[in-house]
Coordinates of C-alpha atoms in Angstrom, one line a residue:
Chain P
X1 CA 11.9 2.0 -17.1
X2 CA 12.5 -2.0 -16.4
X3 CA 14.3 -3.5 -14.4
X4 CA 17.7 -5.1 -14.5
X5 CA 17.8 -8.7 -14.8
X6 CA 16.8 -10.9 -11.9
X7 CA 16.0 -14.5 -11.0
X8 CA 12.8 -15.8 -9.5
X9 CA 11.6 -18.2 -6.8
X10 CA 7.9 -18.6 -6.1
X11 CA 8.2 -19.6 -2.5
X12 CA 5.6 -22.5 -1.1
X13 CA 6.9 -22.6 2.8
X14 CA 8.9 -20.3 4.9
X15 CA 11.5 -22.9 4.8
X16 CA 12.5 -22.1 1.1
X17 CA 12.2 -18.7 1.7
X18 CA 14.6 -18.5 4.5
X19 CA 16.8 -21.1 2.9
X20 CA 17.1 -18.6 -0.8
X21 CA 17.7 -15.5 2.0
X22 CA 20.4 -18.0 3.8
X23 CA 21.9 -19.2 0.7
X24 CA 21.9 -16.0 -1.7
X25 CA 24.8 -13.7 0.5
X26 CA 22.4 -11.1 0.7
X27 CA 21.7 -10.6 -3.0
X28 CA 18.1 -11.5 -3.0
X29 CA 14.8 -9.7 -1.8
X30 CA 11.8 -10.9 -0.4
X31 CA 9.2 -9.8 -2.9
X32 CA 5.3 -9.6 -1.2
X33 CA 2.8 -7.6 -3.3
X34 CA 6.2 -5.6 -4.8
X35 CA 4.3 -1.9 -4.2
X36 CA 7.5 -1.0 -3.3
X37 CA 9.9 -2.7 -4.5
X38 CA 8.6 -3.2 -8.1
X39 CA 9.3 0.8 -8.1
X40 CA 13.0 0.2 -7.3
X41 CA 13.4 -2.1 -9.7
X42 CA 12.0 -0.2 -12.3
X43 CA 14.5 2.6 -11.5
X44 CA 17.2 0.2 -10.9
X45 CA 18.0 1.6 -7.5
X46 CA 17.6 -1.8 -6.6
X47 CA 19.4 -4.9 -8.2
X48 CA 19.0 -7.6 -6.6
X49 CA 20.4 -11.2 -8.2
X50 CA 17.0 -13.0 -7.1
X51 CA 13.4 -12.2 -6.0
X52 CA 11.8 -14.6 -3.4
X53 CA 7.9 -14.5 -3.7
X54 CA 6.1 -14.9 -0.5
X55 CA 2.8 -14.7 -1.4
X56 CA 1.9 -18.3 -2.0
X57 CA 3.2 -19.4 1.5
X58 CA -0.1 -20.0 3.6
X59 CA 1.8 -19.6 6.8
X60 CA 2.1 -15.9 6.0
X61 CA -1.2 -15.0 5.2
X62 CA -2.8 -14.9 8.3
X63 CA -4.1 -12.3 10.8
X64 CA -3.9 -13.7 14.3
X65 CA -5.3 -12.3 17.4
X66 CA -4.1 -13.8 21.0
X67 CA -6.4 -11.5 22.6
X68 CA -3.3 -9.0 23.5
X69 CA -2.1 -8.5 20.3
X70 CA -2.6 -8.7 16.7
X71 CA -0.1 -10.0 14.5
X72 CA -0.2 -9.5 10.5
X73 CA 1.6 -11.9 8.5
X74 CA 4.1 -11.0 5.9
X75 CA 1.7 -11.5 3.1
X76 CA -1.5 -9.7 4.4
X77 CA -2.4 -8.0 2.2
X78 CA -2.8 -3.7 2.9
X79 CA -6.7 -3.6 1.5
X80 CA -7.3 -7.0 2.8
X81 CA -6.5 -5.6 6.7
X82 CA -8.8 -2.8 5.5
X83 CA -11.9 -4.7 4.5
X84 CA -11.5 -7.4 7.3
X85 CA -15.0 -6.1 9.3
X86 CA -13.3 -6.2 13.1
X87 CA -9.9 -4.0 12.2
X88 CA -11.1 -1.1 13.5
X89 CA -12.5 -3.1 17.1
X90 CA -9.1 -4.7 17.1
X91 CA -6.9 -1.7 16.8
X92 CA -9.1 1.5 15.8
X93 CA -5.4 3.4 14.9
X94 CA -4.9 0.5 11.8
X95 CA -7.9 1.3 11.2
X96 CA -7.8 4.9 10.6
X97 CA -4.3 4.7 8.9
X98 CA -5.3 2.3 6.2
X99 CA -7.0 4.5 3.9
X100 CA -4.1 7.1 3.9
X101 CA -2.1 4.6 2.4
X102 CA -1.1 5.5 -1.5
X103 CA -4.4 4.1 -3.1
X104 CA -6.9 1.6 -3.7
X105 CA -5.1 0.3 -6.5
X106 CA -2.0 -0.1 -4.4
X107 CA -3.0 -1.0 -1.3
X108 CA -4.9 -4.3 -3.5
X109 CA -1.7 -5.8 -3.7
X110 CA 0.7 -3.8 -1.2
X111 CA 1.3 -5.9 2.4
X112 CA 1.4 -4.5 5.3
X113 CA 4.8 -5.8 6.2
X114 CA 6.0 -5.0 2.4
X115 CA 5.7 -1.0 3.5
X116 CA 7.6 -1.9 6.9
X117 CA 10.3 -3.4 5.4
X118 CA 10.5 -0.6 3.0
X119 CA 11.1 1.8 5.8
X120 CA 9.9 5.1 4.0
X121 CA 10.4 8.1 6.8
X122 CA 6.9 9.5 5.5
X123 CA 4.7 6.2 5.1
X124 CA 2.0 5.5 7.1
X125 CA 2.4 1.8 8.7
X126 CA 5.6 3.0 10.1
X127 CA 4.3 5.7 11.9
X128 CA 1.4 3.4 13.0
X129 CA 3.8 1.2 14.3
X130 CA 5.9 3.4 15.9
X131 CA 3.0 4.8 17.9
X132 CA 1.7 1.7 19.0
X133 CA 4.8 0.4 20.3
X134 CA 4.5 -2.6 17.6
X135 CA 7.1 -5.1 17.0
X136 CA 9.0 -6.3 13.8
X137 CA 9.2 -10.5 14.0
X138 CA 12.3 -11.4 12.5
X139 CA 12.9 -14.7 11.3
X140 CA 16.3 -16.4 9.4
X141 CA 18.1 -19.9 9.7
X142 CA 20.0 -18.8 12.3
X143 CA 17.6 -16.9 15.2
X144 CA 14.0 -16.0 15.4
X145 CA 13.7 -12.0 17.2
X146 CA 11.8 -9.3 17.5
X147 CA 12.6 -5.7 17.4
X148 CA 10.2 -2.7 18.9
X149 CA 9.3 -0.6 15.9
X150 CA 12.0 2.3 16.8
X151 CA 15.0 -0.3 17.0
X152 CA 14.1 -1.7 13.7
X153 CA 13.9 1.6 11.5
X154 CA 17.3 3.1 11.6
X155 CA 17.4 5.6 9.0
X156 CA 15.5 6.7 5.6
X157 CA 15.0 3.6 3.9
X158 CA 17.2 1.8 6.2
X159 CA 16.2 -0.8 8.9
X160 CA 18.1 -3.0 11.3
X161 CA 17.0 -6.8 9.3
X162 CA 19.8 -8.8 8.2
X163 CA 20.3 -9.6 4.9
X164 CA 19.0 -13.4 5.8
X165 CA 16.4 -12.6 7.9
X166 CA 12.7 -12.2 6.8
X167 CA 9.7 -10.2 8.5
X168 CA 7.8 -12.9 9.1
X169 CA 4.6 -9.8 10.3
X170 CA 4.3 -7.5 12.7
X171 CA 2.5 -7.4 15.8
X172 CA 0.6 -4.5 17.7
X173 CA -1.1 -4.1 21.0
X174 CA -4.7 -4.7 20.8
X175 CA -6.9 -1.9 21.8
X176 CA -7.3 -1.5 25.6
X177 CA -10.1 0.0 27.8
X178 CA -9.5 3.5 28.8
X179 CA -7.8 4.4 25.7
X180 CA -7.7 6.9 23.0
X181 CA -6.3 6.8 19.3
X182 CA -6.0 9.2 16.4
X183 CA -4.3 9.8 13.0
X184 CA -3.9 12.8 10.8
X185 CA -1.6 13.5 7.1
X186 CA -1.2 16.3 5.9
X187 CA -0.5 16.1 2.0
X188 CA -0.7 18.0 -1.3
X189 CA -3.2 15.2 -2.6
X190 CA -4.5 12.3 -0.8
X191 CA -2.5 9.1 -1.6
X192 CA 0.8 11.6 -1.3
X193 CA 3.1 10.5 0.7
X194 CA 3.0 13.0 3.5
X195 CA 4.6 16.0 4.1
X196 CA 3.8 15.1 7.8
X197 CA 1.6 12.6 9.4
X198 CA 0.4 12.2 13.0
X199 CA -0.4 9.0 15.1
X200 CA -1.1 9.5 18.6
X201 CA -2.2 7.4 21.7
X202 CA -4.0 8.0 24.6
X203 CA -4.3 6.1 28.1
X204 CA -4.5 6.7 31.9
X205 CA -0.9 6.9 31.9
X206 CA 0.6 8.7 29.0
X207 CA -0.5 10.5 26.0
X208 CA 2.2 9.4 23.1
X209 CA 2.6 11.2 20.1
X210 CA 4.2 9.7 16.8
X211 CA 5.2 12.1 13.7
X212 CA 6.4 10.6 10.4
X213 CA 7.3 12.3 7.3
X214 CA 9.6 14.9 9.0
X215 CA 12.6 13.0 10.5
X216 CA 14.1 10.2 8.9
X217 CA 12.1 7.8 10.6
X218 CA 9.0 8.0 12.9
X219 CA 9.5 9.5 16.0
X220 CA 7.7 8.9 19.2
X221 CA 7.2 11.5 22.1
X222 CA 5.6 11.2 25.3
X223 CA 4.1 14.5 26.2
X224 CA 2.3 16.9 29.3
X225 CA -1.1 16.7 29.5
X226 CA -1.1 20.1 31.5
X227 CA 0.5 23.5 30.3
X228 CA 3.0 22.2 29.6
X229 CA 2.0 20.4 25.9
X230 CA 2.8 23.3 23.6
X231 CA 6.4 23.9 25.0
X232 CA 7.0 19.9 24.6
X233 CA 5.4 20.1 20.9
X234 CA 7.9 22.8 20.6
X235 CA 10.6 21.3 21.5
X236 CA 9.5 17.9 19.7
X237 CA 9.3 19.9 16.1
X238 CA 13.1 21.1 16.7
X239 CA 14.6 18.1 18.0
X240 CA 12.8 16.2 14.7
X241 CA 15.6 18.2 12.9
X242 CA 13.1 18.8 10.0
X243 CA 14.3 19.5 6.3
X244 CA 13.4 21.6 3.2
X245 CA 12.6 19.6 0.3
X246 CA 10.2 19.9 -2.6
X247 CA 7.3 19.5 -0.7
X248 CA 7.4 22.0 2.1
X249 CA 10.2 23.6 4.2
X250 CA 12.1 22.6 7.3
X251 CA 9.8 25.8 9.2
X252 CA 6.6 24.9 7.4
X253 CA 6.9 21.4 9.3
X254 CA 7.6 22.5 12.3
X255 CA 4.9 24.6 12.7
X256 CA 2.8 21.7 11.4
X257 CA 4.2 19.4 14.4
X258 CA 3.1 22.6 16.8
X259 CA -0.1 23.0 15.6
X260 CA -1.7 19.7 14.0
X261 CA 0.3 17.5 16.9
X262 CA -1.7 19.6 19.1
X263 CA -4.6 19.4 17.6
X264 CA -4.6 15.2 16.9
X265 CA -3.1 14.3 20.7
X266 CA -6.5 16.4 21.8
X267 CA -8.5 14.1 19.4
X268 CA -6.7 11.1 20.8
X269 CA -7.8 12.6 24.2
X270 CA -11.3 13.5 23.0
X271 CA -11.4 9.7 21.1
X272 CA -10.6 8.2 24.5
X273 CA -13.1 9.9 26.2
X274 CA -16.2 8.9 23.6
X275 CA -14.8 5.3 24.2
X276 CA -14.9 5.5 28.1
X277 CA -18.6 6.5 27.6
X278 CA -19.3 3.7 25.2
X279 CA -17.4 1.1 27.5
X280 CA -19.6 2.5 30.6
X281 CA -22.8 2.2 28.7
Chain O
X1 CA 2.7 -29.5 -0.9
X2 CA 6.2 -30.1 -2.0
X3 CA 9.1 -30.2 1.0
X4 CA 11.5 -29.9 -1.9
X5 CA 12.4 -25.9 -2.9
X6 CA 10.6 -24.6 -5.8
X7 CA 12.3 -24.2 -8.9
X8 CA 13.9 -20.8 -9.2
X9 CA 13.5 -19.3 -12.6
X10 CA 16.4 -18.0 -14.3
X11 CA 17.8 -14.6 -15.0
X12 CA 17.7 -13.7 -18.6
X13 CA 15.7 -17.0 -19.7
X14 CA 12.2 -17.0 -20.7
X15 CA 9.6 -18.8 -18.2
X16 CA 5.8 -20.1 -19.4
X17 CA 3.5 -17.8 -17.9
X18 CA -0.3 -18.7 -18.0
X19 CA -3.6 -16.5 -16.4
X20 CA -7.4 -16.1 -17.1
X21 CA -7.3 -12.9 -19.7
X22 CA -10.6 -11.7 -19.6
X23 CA -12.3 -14.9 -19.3
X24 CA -9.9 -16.8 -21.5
X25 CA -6.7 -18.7 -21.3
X26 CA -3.6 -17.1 -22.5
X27 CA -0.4 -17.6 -21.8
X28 CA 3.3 -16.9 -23.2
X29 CA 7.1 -16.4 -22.4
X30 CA 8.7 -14.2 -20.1
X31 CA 11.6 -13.2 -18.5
X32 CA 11.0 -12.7 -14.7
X33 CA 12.1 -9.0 -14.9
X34 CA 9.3 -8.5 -17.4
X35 CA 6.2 -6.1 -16.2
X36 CA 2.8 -7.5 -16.6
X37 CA 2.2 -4.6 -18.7
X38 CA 4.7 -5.4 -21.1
X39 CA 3.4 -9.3 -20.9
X40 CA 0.2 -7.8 -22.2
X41 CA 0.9 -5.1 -24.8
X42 CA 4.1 -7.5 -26.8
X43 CA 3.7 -11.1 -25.7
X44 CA 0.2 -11.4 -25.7
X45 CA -0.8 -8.3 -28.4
X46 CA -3.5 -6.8 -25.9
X47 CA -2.5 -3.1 -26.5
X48 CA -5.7 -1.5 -24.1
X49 CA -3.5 -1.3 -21.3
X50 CA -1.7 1.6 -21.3
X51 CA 2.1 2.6 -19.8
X52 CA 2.5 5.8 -18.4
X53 CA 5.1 6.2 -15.7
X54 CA 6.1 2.9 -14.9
X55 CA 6.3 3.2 -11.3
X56 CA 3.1 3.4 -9.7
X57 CA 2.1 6.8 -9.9
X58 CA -0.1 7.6 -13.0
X59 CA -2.7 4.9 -13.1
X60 CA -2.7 4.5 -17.0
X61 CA -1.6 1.0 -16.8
X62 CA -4.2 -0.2 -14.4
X63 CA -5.6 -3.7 -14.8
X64 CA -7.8 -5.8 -12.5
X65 CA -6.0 -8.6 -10.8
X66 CA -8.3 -11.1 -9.4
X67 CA -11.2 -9.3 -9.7
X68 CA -9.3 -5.6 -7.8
X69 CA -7.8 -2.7 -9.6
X70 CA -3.8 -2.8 -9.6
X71 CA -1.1 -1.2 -11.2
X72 CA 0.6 -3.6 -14.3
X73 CA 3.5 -1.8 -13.8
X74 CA 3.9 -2.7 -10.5
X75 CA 3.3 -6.6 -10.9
X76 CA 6.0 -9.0 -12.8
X77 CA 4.6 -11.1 -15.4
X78 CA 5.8 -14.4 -13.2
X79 CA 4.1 -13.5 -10.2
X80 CA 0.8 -13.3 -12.3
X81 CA 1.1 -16.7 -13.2
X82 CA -1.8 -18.2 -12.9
X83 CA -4.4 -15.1 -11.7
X84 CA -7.3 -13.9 -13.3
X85 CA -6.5 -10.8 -15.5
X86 CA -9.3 -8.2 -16.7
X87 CA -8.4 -5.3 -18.6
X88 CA -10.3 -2.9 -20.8
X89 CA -10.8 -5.5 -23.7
X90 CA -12.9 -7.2 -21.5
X91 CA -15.5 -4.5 -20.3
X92 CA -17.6 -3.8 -24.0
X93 CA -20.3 -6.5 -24.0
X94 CA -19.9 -7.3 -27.5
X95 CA -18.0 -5.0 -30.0
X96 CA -20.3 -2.9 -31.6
X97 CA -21.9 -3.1 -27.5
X98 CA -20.0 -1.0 -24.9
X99 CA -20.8 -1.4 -21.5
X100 CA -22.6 1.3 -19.4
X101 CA -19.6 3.0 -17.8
X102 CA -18.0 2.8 -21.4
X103 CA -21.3 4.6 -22.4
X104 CA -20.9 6.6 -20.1
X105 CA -17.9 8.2 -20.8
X106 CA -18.6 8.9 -24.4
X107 CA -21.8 10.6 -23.2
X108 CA -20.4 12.9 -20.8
X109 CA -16.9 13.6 -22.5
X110 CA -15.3 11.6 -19.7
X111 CA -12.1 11.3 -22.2
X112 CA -10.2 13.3 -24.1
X113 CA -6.9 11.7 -25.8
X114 CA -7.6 8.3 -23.9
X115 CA -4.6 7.8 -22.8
X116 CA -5.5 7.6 -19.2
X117 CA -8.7 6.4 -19.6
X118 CA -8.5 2.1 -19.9
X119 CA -6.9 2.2 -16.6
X120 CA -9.5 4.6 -15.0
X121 CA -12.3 2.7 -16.8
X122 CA -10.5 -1.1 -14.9
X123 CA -11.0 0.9 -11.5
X124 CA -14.5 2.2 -11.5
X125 CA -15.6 -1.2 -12.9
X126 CA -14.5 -3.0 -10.3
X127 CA -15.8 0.3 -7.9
X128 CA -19.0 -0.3 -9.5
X129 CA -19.1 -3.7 -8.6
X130 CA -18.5 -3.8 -5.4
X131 CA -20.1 -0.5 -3.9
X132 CA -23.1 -0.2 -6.5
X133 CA -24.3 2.7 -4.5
X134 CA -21.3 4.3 -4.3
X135 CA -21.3 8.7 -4.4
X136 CA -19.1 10.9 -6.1
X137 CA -16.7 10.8 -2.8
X138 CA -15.9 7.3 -3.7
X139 CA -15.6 8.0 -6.9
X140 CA -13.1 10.7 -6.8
X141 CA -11.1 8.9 -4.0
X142 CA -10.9 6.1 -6.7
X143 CA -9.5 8.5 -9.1
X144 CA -7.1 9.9 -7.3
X145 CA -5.3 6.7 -8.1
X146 CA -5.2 8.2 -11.5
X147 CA -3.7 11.1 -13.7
X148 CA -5.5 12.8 -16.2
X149 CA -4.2 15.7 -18.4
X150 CA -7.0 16.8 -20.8
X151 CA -10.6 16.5 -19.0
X152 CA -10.0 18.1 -15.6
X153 CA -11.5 15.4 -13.9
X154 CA -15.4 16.6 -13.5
X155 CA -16.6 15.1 -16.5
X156 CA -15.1 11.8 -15.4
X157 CA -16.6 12.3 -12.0
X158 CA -20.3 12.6 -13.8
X159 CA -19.7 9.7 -16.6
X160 CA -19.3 7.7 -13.6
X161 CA -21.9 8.8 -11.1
X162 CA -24.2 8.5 -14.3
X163 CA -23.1 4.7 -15.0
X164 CA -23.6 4.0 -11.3
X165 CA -27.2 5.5 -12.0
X166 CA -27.8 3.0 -15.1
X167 CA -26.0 0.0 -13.4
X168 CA -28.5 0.7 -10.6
X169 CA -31.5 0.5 -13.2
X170 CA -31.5 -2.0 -15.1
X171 CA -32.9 -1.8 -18.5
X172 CA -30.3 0.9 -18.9
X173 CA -27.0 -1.7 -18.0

């Protein structure tokens, strides 16, 4: 498999690289580390007439932290996030994510705003996202915006960026006092995608549950702490409107929201309770 | 750095394309749809690297890329323009001198066929390097990264705990 003939533009500033979005009419792609676009190419589902490369612009290789939120430029780099030593103080859900994510030799070159823009409904970042209420920082000639995670994925594989615009990163909320995180994937293998993955957040106010994998893109629920949780896990797996496909059945995945959801928004609960401890002591 | 846009290489024309190959320059022509893989095995005649699937999955073509493991067939030729490349050709210390993970395979029939193994060999090296005391839960979360058809994995699991052992003494590496 190659892939059908394109140009290339190794991009030095932002500029250029929202100039060759503005001037191509939507026929070229912002390539980062390519983990998942090189596969489209390959297969020629995608066919693009040029490929802007990103990862030499310095602006967009920086992890900043404003104290509230952390925001990962378009060319961090997946394993970079990982091996930075303050990712899990910073936002302990990125943290426990990151491994999931296909493999060491992918997540070397992968971005973290590469698997965002590729909007698969069972990857990990966009569940992470999702769950954390993160934003998408869009940037083109003509506007600079930013979209909460469930505005920007609209479908499998389909998002709400223009054709111009560029994720510049993504931002998340920085962890607070008083709350709780955990992740969970179920998969055949590790470094599967998942056949359903679980993100879920816990505070003094709400205890949020994300599921990917399952719909056609991560969906967030606020659920009961009380009785109440395994009716509203109930009626989250049904309203997901879950599938059968070679990996697992529409039923199988449903019972999986019931019964691992449960089980990872009372490790988000148990997680923010071990932190309340630590932040007492 | 230059205000002015970079040039944009052309569709269908072949570009200069220069990295570090195992400690040396090399360098050659390619189109910018070609896969480094490719760049390696028919520009550059380095045939170690291996193709498998071609998208992203099997691990045969693995490579280092500035010093971590990657997939070849995931990475253009152009965008490794100018990085440092290290594939299997570059692990034996001398020819008739493997290295100790290379040793290692042979001694604990870590290979069968071969096909998969210069990409497994280019991710426990760089493993090896960077978590030297690294267990065999390491090691197999490395290799799930790759496919392999004929050994059943356990054999490669020990060749590679056992080179960690020799790397870790030294009159053995």
């Amino acid at each position: 498999m190659k892939p059908a003939r394109f140009a290339y533009q190794r991009a030095a500033t932002t500029e250029h690289v929202l100039e060759a979005l503005h001037r191509s009419g939507g026929e070229a792609r912002v390539i980062a580390g390519g983990q998942s676009l090189v596969p489209m190419l390959n297969m020629r589902l995608a066919r693009p007439a040029l490929l802007v490369d990103i990862m030499h612009v310095a602006a967009l290789s920086h992890v900043d932290d404003d104290g509230a939120r952390l925001i990962i430029g378009a060319g961090v780099r997946q394993r970079d996030l990982e091996m930075r030593h303050d990712t899990a103080a910073r936002q302990p859900l990125l943290a426990m994510a990151l491994p999931w994510l296909g493999h060491v030799q992918t997540r070397s070159r992968g971005t973290v705003c590469g698997s965002i823009a590729h909007a698969d409904p069972s990857a990990e970042l966009p569940l992470v996202l999702t769950a954390l209420r993160g934003e998408v920082h869009l940037r083109s000639r003509r506007r600079a915006r930013r979209l909460p995670a469930e505005a920007f994925f609209t479908g499998m594989m389909v998002t709400a960026r223009a054709e111009d615009e560029l994720i510049e990163a993504v931002s998340v909320p920085a962890v607070r006092p008083g709350t709780g995180y955990a992740f969970r994937e179920i998969s055949r293998r590790h470094g599967d995608f998942a056949i359903a993955a679980f993100a879920a957040v816990a505070d003094e106010k709400e205890l949020r549950l994300a599921i990917g994998g399952v719909a056609e893109t991560p969906k967030a629920r606020v659920l009961p702490t009380d009785q109440g949780l395994d009716d509203a896990l109930d009626t989250f797996a049904w309203n997901l409107e879950a599938r059968d496909d070679l990996h697992a059945s529409a039923r199988y995945r449903r019972e999986l929201v019931r019964r691992i959801g449960r089980e990872v928004v009372l490790a988000a609960i148990r997680d923010r309770e071990a932190r309340a401890l630590k932040e007492a002591t | 750095m230059s205000r002015q846009a970079p040039a944009v290489l052309d569709a269908g024309q072949r570009h200069p394309v220069r990295f570090t190959l195992n400690g040396r320059k090399a360098g050659g022509e390619a189109e910018p749809r070609m896969l480094l893989h490719d760049f390696l095995r028919h520009v550059l005649g380095a045939t170690g690297t291996h193709v498998g699937c071609e998208h992203g999955i099997c691990g045969a073509c693995t490579v280092q890329i500035d010093g971590a493991p990657a997939r070849a067939c995931l990475t253009l030729a152009v965008q490794a323009d100018g990085a440092e490349i290290r594939t299997v050709e570059g692990l034996a210390l001398a020819p008739d001198r493997l290295s100790a993970l290379q040793e290692a395979f042979r001694a604990h029939h870590g290979l069968q066929c071969g096909f998969c193994t210069p990409g497994i060999l280019m991710s426990l090296d760089a493993l090896l390097r960077e978590r030297p005391d690294c267990g065999e839960a390491e090691i197999r979360e490395t290799l799930s990264g790759h496919l392999c058809r004929c050994t059943g994995y356990t054999p490669i699991v020990k060749a590679a705990l056992a080179a960690a052992e020799a790397l870790r003494v030294p009159h053995h590496a």
